[in-house]
């Protein structure tokens, strides 16, 4: 379910759908139904599983660190440096991947300068611990 989520500009709708899918699988694993009235947090603690949305954030920040450490000719790195001009549609702007990444990096308390030190970046990004 998490394959390729490093590159998604995830929205609340995506997160909710993944959370619902995860909880259905966890409840099925325990043999529970919604009629058993067991809270989601209780199911996650029983199986010692962290929420899938937190894992998605961790993977996104870790992948971005790999991109920053890559050489300058990397295709992935040049995609982030593109500056597209033009008029935007009316209304609230869509959530872009970089906007979402900035929020995730703020939550992980890392900056782009920290990416040069691989062990520091890895330790800071790895905040999701199932135990």
CSV table of C-alpha atoms in Angstrom, one decimal:
chain,number,residue,atom,x,y,z
A,1,UNK,CA,0.0,0.0,0.0
A,2,UNK,CA,2.9,2.3,0.6
A,3,UNK,CA,4.7,1.7,-2.7
A,4,UNK,CA,5.4,5.0,-4.4
A,5,UNK,CA,3.9,7.2,-1.6
A,6,UNK,CA,7.2,9.1,-1.3
A,7,UNK,CA,6.2,11.0,-4.4
A,8,UNK,CA,2.5,11.6,-3.8
A,9,UNK,CA,1.2,15.1,-2.8
A,10,UNK,CA,-1.1,13.3,-0.3
A,11,UNK,CA,-4.3,15.0,0.8
A,12,UNK,CA,-6.6,14.3,3.7
A,13,UNK,CA,-8.7,12.2,1.4
A,14,UNK,CA,-5.7,9.9,0.5
A,15,UNK,CA,-4.7,9.6,4.2
A,16,UNK,CA,-8.3,8.7,5.2
A,17,UNK,CA,-8.6,6.1,2.5
A,18,UNK,CA,-5.3,4.5,3.5
A,19,UNK,CA,-6.2,4.7,7.2
A,20,UNK,CA,-9.5,3.0,6.5
A,21,UNK,CA,-7.9,0.2,4.5
A,22,UNK,CA,-5.3,-0.3,7.2
A,23,UNK,CA,-7.8,-0.5,10.0
A,24,UNK,CA,-10.0,-3.0,8.0
A,25,UNK,CA,-7.0,-5.2,7.6
A,26,UNK,CA,-5.9,-5.0,11.3
A,27,UNK,CA,-9.4,-5.7,12.5
A,28,UNK,CA,-9.7,-8.7,10.1
A,29,UNK,CA,-6.4,-9.9,11.5
A,30,UNK,CA,-7.8,-9.9,15.0
A,31,UNK,CA,-11.2,-11.2,14.0
A,32,UNK,CA,-13.0,-8.0,15.1
A,33,UNK,CA,-15.8,-6.1,13.5
A,34,UNK,CA,-17.0,-2.6,14.0
A,35,UNK,CA,-19.8,-4.0,16.1
A,36,UNK,CA,-17.3,-5.1,18.7
A,37,UNK,CA,-16.8,-1.4,19.5
A,38,UNK,CA,-13.0,-1.6,19.9
A,39,UNK,CA,-11.2,1.7,19.3
A,40,UNK,CA,-8.7,2.0,16.5
A,41,UNK,CA,-6.0,2.9,19.0
A,42,UNK,CA,-6.7,-0.2,20.9
A,43,UNK,CA,-6.4,-2.4,17.8
A,44,UNK,CA,-3.1,-0.7,16.9
A,45,UNK,CA,-1.7,-1.1,20.4
A,46,UNK,CA,-2.7,-4.8,20.4
A,47,UNK,CA,-0.8,-5.5,17.2
A,48,UNK,CA,2.0,-3.0,18.0
A,49,UNK,CA,1.5,-1.1,14.7
A,50,UNK,CA,2.0,2.6,14.0
A,51,UNK,CA,-0.5,4.5,11.8
A,52,UNK,CA,0.1,4.3,8.1
A,53,UNK,CA,0.0,8.1,7.7
A,54,UNK,CA,3.0,8.6,10.0
A,55,UNK,CA,4.9,5.9,8.1
A,56,UNK,CA,4.1,7.7,4.8
A,57,UNK,CA,5.5,11.0,6.2
A,58,UNK,CA,8.7,9.2,7.3
A,59,UNK,CA,9.2,7.6,3.9
A,60,UNK,CA,8.7,10.9,2.1
A,61,UNK,CA,11.3,12.8,4.2
A,62,UNK,CA,13.8,9.9,4.0
A,63,UNK,CA,13.4,9.7,0.2
A,64,UNK,CA,13.9,13.5,-0.1
A,65,UNK,CA,17.2,13.1,1.8
A,66,UNK,CA,18.4,10.6,-0.7
A,67,UNK,CA,17.5,13.0,-3.5
A,68,UNK,CA,19.5,15.8,-1.8
A,69,UNK,CA,22.5,13.6,-1.4
A,70,UNK,CA,22.4,12.3,-5.0
A,71,UNK,CA,24.7,13.8,-7.7
A,72,UNK,CA,23.7,17.0,-9.6
A,73,UNK,CA,22.9,15.1,-12.8
A,74,UNK,CA,20.1,13.1,-11.2
A,75,UNK,CA,16.8,13.3,-12.9
A,76,UNK,CA,14.8,13.3,-9.7
A,77,UNK,CA,16.8,16.3,-8.4
A,78,UNK,CA,16.2,18.4,-11.6
A,79,UNK,CA,12.4,17.8,-11.3
A,80,UNK,CA,12.4,19.7,-8.0
A,81,UNK,CA,14.2,22.7,-9.5
A,82,UNK,CA,11.7,23.3,-12.3
A,83,UNK,CA,9.9,26.6,-12.2
A,84,UNK,CA,6.7,26.6,-14.2
A,85,UNK,CA,5.2,29.9,-15.0
A,86,UNK,CA,1.6,30.5,-15.9
A,87,UNK,CA,-1.7,31.4,-14.4
A,88,UNK,CA,-3.2,29.3,-11.6
A,89,UNK,CA,-6.8,28.3,-11.5
A,90,UNK,CA,-9.3,30.1,-9.3
A,91,UNK,CA,-9.9,28.9,-5.8
A,92,UNK,CA,-7.6,27.3,-3.2
A,93,UNK,CA,-4.4,26.0,-4.8
A,94,UNK,CA,-3.8,22.3,-4.9
A,95,UNK,CA,-1.5,20.8,-2.3
A,96,UNK,CA,1.9,20.4,-4.0
A,97,UNK,CA,4.4,17.7,-3.0
A,98,UNK,CA,7.0,20.3,-1.9
A,99,UNK,CA,4.4,22.0,0.3
A,100,UNK,CA,3.6,18.7,2.0
A,101,UNK,CA,7.3,17.9,2.3
A,102,UNK,CA,8.0,21.2,4.1
A,103,UNK,CA,5.3,20.3,6.7
A,104,UNK,CA,6.7,16.8,7.1
A,105,UNK,CA,10.2,18.1,7.5
A,106,UNK,CA,9.0,20.6,10.1
A,107,UNK,CA,7.4,17.8,12.1
A,108,UNK,CA,10.6,15.7,11.8
A,109,UNK,CA,12.7,18.7,12.9
A,110,UNK,CA,15.1,18.4,10.0
A,111,UNK,CA,16.4,20.9,7.4
A,112,UNK,CA,17.9,20.5,4.0
A,113,UNK,CA,21.4,21.0,5.4
A,114,UNK,CA,21.0,18.0,7.7
A,115,UNK,CA,20.7,15.7,4.6
A,116,UNK,CA,24.5,15.8,4.1
A,117,UNK,CA,25.0,13.7,7.2
A,118,UNK,CA,23.3,10.4,6.4
A,119,UNK,CA,23.2,9.0,9.9
A,120,UNK,CA,21.8,12.2,11.4
A,121,UNK,CA,19.2,12.4,8.7
A,122,UNK,CA,18.2,8.8,9.2
A,123,UNK,CA,17.9,9.0,13.0
A,124,UNK,CA,15.9,12.2,12.8
A,125,UNK,CA,13.5,10.9,10.2
A,126,UNK,CA,12.9,7.6,11.8
A,127,UNK,CA,10.4,8.7,14.4
A,128,UNK,CA,7.8,6.1,13.8
A,129,UNK,CA,8.5,3.2,16.2
A,130,UNK,CA,5.8,0.5,16.5
A,131,UNK,CA,6.9,-0.5,20.1
